[in-house]
GROMACS .gro file of C-alpha atoms in nm:
model
  244
    1MET     CA    1   0.078  -1.314  -1.140
    2LYS     CA    2   0.281  -0.992  -1.132
    3ARG     CA    3   0.635  -0.990  -0.994
    4ARG     CA    4   0.565  -0.694  -0.768
    5THR     CA    5   0.323  -0.905  -0.564
    6PHE     CA    6   0.585  -1.167  -0.476
    7ILE     CA    7   0.762  -0.979  -0.195
    8LYS     CA    8   0.712  -0.669   0.013
    9THR     CA    9   0.980  -0.418  -0.072
   10THR     CA   10   1.151  -0.176   0.164
   11SER     CA   11   1.392   0.106   0.102
   12ILE     CA   12   1.689  -0.091   0.234
   13SER     CA   13   1.614  -0.405   0.032
   14GLY     CA   14   1.576  -0.199  -0.283
   15MET     CA   15   1.906  -0.029  -0.212
   16ALA     CA   16   2.082  -0.361  -0.151
   17CYS     CA   17   1.973  -0.509  -0.482
   18ALA     CA   18   2.118  -0.212  -0.666
   19LEU     CA   19   2.461  -0.247  -0.506
   20PRO     CA   20   2.750  -0.445  -0.655
   21PRO     CA   21   2.743  -0.813  -0.557
   22PHE     CA   22   3.063  -0.793  -0.348
   23ILE     CA   23   2.915  -0.543  -0.101
   24THR     CA   24   2.806  -0.715   0.220
   25LEU     CA   25   2.534  -0.526   0.406
   26PRO     CA   26   2.464  -0.540   0.779
   27PHE     CA   27   2.123  -0.682   0.699
   28THR     CA   28   1.943  -0.979   0.847
   29THR     CA   29   1.757  -1.219   0.618
   30ASP     CA   30   1.584  -1.550   0.668
   31TYR     CA   31   1.847  -1.723   0.454
   32THR     CA   32   2.185  -1.827   0.594
   33THR     CA   33   2.504  -1.827   0.391
   34ASP     CA   34   2.516  -2.207   0.405
   35GLU     CA   35   2.157  -2.223   0.282
   36LEU     CA   36   2.228  -1.992  -0.012
   37MET     CA   37   2.539  -2.195  -0.101
   38GLY     CA   38   2.369  -2.533  -0.083
   39LYS     CA   39   2.543  -2.649   0.235
   40ALA     CA   40   2.244  -2.647   0.472
   41ASP     CA   41   1.975  -2.906   0.531
   42VAL     CA   42   1.659  -2.776   0.367
   43ASP     CA   43   1.305  -2.910   0.406
   44LEU     CA   44   1.215  -3.043   0.062
   45PHE     CA   45   0.885  -3.188  -0.057
   46GLY     CA   46   0.777  -3.444  -0.314
   47ASP     CA   47   0.928  -3.777  -0.412
   48GLY     CA   48   1.151  -3.701  -0.707
   49ILE     CA   49   1.049  -3.334  -0.696
   50ASN     CA   50   1.252  -3.195  -0.403
   51LEU     CA   51   1.132  -2.837  -0.382
   52ARG     CA   52   1.048  -2.604  -0.097
   53LYS     CA   53   0.692  -2.645   0.018
   54GLU     CA   54   0.536  -2.346  -0.162
   55ALA     CA   55   0.726  -2.420  -0.483
   56TYR     CA   56   0.628  -2.787  -0.459
   57GLU     CA   57   0.259  -2.708  -0.421
   58SER     CA   58   0.266  -2.466  -0.715
   59PHE     CA   59   0.454  -2.719  -0.925
   60LEU     CA   60   0.183  -2.978  -0.861
   61GLU     CA   61  -0.082  -2.730  -0.974
   62MET     CA   62   0.114  -2.655  -1.291
   63LYS     CA   63   0.171  -3.026  -1.358
   64LYS     CA   64  -0.200  -3.093  -1.315
   65ALA     CA   65  -0.294  -2.814  -1.558
   66ALA     CA   66  -0.039  -2.932  -1.814
   67TYR     CA   67  -0.162  -3.290  -1.783
   68ALA     CA   68  -0.516  -3.176  -1.861
   69ASP     CA   69  -0.381  -3.025  -2.183
   70GLY     CA   70  -0.191  -3.335  -2.285
   71TYR     CA   71   0.158  -3.278  -2.140
   72ASP     CA   72   0.333  -3.476  -1.867
   73ILE     CA   73   0.583  -3.247  -1.693
   74LYS     CA   74   0.877  -3.450  -1.567
   75ILE     CA   75   1.155  -3.311  -1.349
   76VAL     CA   76   1.504  -3.396  -1.471
   77SER     CA   77   1.678  -3.199  -1.196
   78SER     CA   78   1.569  -2.983  -0.904
   79PHE     CA   79   1.753  -2.935  -0.574
   80ARG     CA   80   2.127  -3.001  -0.587
   81ASP     CA   81   2.341  -2.940  -0.284
   82PHE     CA   82   2.691  -2.790  -0.289
   83TYR     CA   83   2.860  -3.129  -0.285
   84ARG     CA   84   2.662  -3.266  -0.579
   85GLN     CA   85   2.750  -2.952  -0.778
   86GLU     CA   86   3.112  -2.991  -0.674
   87ALA     CA   87   3.115  -3.346  -0.812
   88ILE     CA   88   2.967  -3.227  -1.143
   89TRP     CA   89   3.222  -2.945  -1.163
   90GLU     CA   90   3.523  -3.166  -1.091
   91ARG     CA   91   3.409  -3.436  -1.334
   92LYS     CA   92   3.390  -3.181  -1.615
   93TYR     CA   93   3.715  -3.013  -1.511
   94ILE     CA   94   3.902  -3.344  -1.527
   95GLN     CA   95   3.738  -3.435  -1.858
   96TYR     CA   96   3.831  -3.107  -2.024
   97THR     CA   97   4.183  -3.072  -1.883
   98GLU     CA   98   4.299  -3.433  -1.883
   99ASP     CA   99   4.095  -3.607  -2.151
  100ASP     CA  100   4.053  -3.316  -2.392
  101GLY     CA  101   4.385  -3.142  -2.319
  102MET     CA  102   4.240  -2.798  -2.248
  103GLU     CA  103   4.425  -2.539  -2.043
  104PRO     CA  104   4.261  -2.478  -1.704
  105LEU     CA  105   4.113  -2.138  -1.791
  106GLU     CA  106   3.980  -2.272  -2.120
  107ALA     CA  107   3.824  -2.565  -1.934
  108ILE     CA  108   3.657  -2.334  -1.682
  109ASP     CA  109   3.514  -2.120  -1.960
  110LYS     CA  110   3.377  -2.437  -2.121
  111ILE     CA  111   3.222  -2.559  -1.795
  112ILE     CA  112   3.039  -2.235  -1.727
  113GLU     CA  113   2.860  -2.242  -2.059
  114TYR     CA  114   2.598  -2.451  -1.878
  115SER     CA  115   2.726  -2.554  -1.533
  116THR     CA  116   2.761  -2.332  -1.229
  117ILE     CA  117   3.050  -2.296  -0.990
  118PRO     CA  118   2.968  -2.490  -0.670
  119GLY     CA  119   2.808  -2.257  -0.419
  120THR     CA  120   2.659  -2.032  -0.688
  121SER     CA  121   2.386  -2.251  -0.835
  122ARG     CA  122   2.018  -2.158  -0.825
  123HIS     CA  123   1.955  -2.531  -0.785
  124HIS     CA  124   2.093  -2.497  -0.431
  125TRP     CA  125   1.778  -2.312  -0.327
  126GLY     CA  126   1.499  -2.564  -0.377
  127THR     CA  127   1.322  -2.326  -0.616
  128ASP     CA  128   1.453  -2.422  -0.960
  129ILE     CA  129   1.369  -2.712  -1.190
  130ASP     CA  130   1.486  -2.859  -1.520
  131ILE     CA  131   1.182  -3.011  -1.690
  132ILE     CA  132   1.076  -3.204  -2.001
  133ASP     CA  133   0.760  -3.364  -2.137
  134GLY     CA  134   0.744  -3.726  -2.026
  135TYR     CA  135   0.528  -3.841  -2.316
  136PRO     CA  136   0.745  -3.806  -2.631
  137LYS     CA  137   1.023  -4.056  -2.696
  138SER     CA  138   1.369  -3.904  -2.707
  139SER     CA  139   1.715  -4.058  -2.712
  140GLY     CA  140   2.038  -3.917  -2.577
  141ASP     CA  141   2.065  -3.604  -2.366
  142VAL     CA  142   1.717  -3.461  -2.309
  143LEU     CA  143   1.837  -3.116  -2.204
  144VAL     CA  144   1.924  -2.990  -2.550
  145ALA     CA  145   1.779  -2.660  -2.672
  146GLU     CA  146   1.688  -2.797  -3.016
  147LYS     CA  147   1.453  -3.053  -2.857
  148PHE     CA  148   1.235  -2.767  -2.730
  149GLU     CA  149   1.217  -2.593  -3.068
  150ALA     CA  150   1.000  -2.649  -3.376
  151GLY     CA  151   0.994  -3.016  -3.464
  152GLY     CA  152   1.156  -3.123  -3.140
  153PRO     CA  153   0.992  -3.368  -2.896
  154TYR     CA  154   0.931  -3.099  -2.635
  155GLU     CA  155   0.807  -2.824  -2.866
  156GLY     CA  156   0.450  -2.861  -2.747
  157LEU     CA  157   0.538  -2.841  -2.378
  158LYS     CA  158   0.758  -2.536  -2.436
  159LEU     CA  159   0.474  -2.354  -2.612
  160TRP     CA  160   0.242  -2.448  -2.324
  161LEU     CA  161   0.493  -2.321  -2.068
  162ASP     CA  162   0.534  -1.995  -2.259
  163LYS     CA  163   0.164  -1.933  -2.212
  164ASN     CA  164   0.106  -2.078  -1.868
  165SER     CA  165   0.410  -2.123  -1.644
  166GLU     CA  166   0.405  -1.771  -1.500
  167LYS     CA  167   0.047  -1.824  -1.379
  168PHE     CA  168   0.200  -2.070  -1.132
  169GLY     CA  169   0.499  -1.853  -1.040
  170PHE     CA  170   0.753  -2.035  -1.259
  171TYR     CA  171   0.970  -1.821  -1.486
  172LEU     CA  172   1.228  -1.918  -1.747
  173VAL     CA  173   1.571  -1.825  -1.608
  174TYR     CA  174   1.814  -1.824  -1.901
  175ASN     CA  175   1.612  -1.698  -2.194
  176ASN     CA  176   1.721  -1.663  -2.557
  177ASP     CA  177   1.763  -1.285  -2.553
  178PRO     CA  178   2.066  -1.231  -2.782
  179ARG     CA  179   2.186  -0.950  -2.553
  180ARG     CA  180   2.203  -1.176  -2.249
  181ARG     CA  181   2.548  -1.290  -2.136
  182GLY     CA  182   2.650  -1.578  -1.911
  183PHE     CA  183   2.495  -1.923  -1.934
  184LYS     CA  184   2.360  -2.035  -2.268
  185TYR     CA  185   1.989  -2.054  -2.342
  186GLU     CA  186   1.816  -2.319  -2.130
  187PRO     CA  187   1.452  -2.366  -2.237
  188TRP     CA  188   1.412  -2.634  -1.968
  189HIS     CA  189   1.515  -2.431  -1.660
  190TYR     CA  190   1.236  -2.263  -1.460
  191SER     CA  191   1.244  -2.088  -1.124
  192TYR     CA  192   0.971  -2.036  -0.866
  193ALA     CA  193   0.989  -1.658  -0.846
  194PRO     CA  194   0.807  -1.588  -0.515
  195ILE     CA  195   1.095  -1.755  -0.330
  196SER     CA  196   1.389  -1.728  -0.569
  197ILE     CA  197   1.363  -1.349  -0.604
  198PRO     CA  198   1.424  -1.278  -0.234
  199MET     CA  199   1.685  -1.555  -0.222
  200LEU     CA  200   1.877  -1.392  -0.507
  201ALA     CA  201   1.852  -1.056  -0.327
  202ALA     CA  202   2.003  -1.223  -0.018
  203TYR     CA  203   2.269  -1.394  -0.229
  204ARG     CA  204   2.378  -1.060  -0.374
  205ARG     CA  205   2.473  -0.945  -0.025
  206LEU     CA  206   2.733  -1.222   0.005
  207ASN     CA  207   3.100  -1.168  -0.071
  208VAL     CA  208   3.118  -1.443  -0.330
  209LEU     CA  209   3.491  -1.406  -0.391
  210ARG     CA  210   3.581  -1.443  -0.022
  211LEU     CA  211   3.352  -1.744   0.013
  212LEU     CA  212   3.496  -1.925  -0.289
  213GLU     CA  213   3.852  -1.855  -0.173
  214LYS     CA  214   3.781  -2.089   0.120
  215GLU     CA  215   3.692  -2.379  -0.110
  216GLU     CA  216   3.938  -2.635  -0.246
  217PHE     CA  217   3.768  -2.799  -0.543
  218LEU     CA  218   3.955  -2.825  -0.872
  219GLY     CA  219   4.018  -2.496  -1.049
  220THR     CA  220   3.963  -2.256  -0.759
  221GLU     CA  221   4.321  -2.129  -0.784
  222TYR     CA  222   4.221  -1.961  -1.112
  223PHE     CA  223   3.930  -1.767  -0.958
  224THR     CA  224   4.071  -1.415  -0.969
  225THR     CA  225   3.882  -1.111  -0.847
  226GLY     CA  226   3.815  -1.006  -1.206
  227PHE     CA  227   3.692  -1.349  -1.308
  228ILE     CA  228   3.448  -1.380  -1.018
  229LYS     CA  229   3.321  -1.025  -1.065
  230THR     CA  230   3.245  -1.097  -1.431
  231TYR     CA  231   3.095  -1.438  -1.346
  232VAL     CA  232   2.856  -1.283  -1.093
  233GLU     CA  233   2.751  -1.007  -1.331
  234ASP     CA  234   2.709  -1.234  -1.635
  235ASN     CA  235   2.611  -1.575  -1.502
  236ILE     CA  236   2.424  -1.498  -1.181
  237LEU     CA  237   2.266  -1.161  -1.256
  238ASP     CA  238   2.221  -1.148  -1.635
  239ILE     CA  239   1.904  -1.356  -1.632
  240ASN     CA  240   1.537  -1.308  -1.712
  241PRO     CA  241   1.477  -0.958  -1.567
  242GLU     CA  242   1.149  -1.077  -1.415
  243LEU     CA  243   1.358  -1.276  -1.169
  244LEU     CA  244   1.567  -0.982  -1.045
   0.00000   0.00000   0.00000
């Protein structure tokens, strides 16, 4: 499946994607601001899967194909709304500042190694999944990069996904390209490109700084214009180029 077949492009949509993320265009999309920020009710499908309908159906096809080859794809995380992300953010913020004694800016930098700022997560869209192989036994945190590498319990599934996931529209988001900035390598995080590509294009038209200024979760007072600009460029946009 080639990326160019996912969405019909127009001159204005192409222009919008090339603009800086703080530019808001007078452009109508099918996605509301609340929907893009994880604050809207979204129709989700599948018990324990929680994806948009098309993504859900493609996931089932991929799961079936993997099962035939000896792998049991299990979802660790899929859709997370704004408020769930807010709880994750504040838990980590309190842990790092109060328990570990970090300064607020240091704590925020630590959080965004893997966790997104509420309202900016791809998991808000119902298109992204964190997955493992349900067959191997593994103790502790399952979402650890080493567990997907040679000798790890999920090595086989990762090799299978490298060969097959894109056939079903699922692309690795945060790859291990040494030139990539932002979130660390996540070999477990896949996105359903036919929906997430146009959703990201719509997200880029939002004024992220203005939207986050209205929020009151812990740490927002440190979100300067420069910080948010860098965060958008590095953490939201510096991803697998097939998803842009």
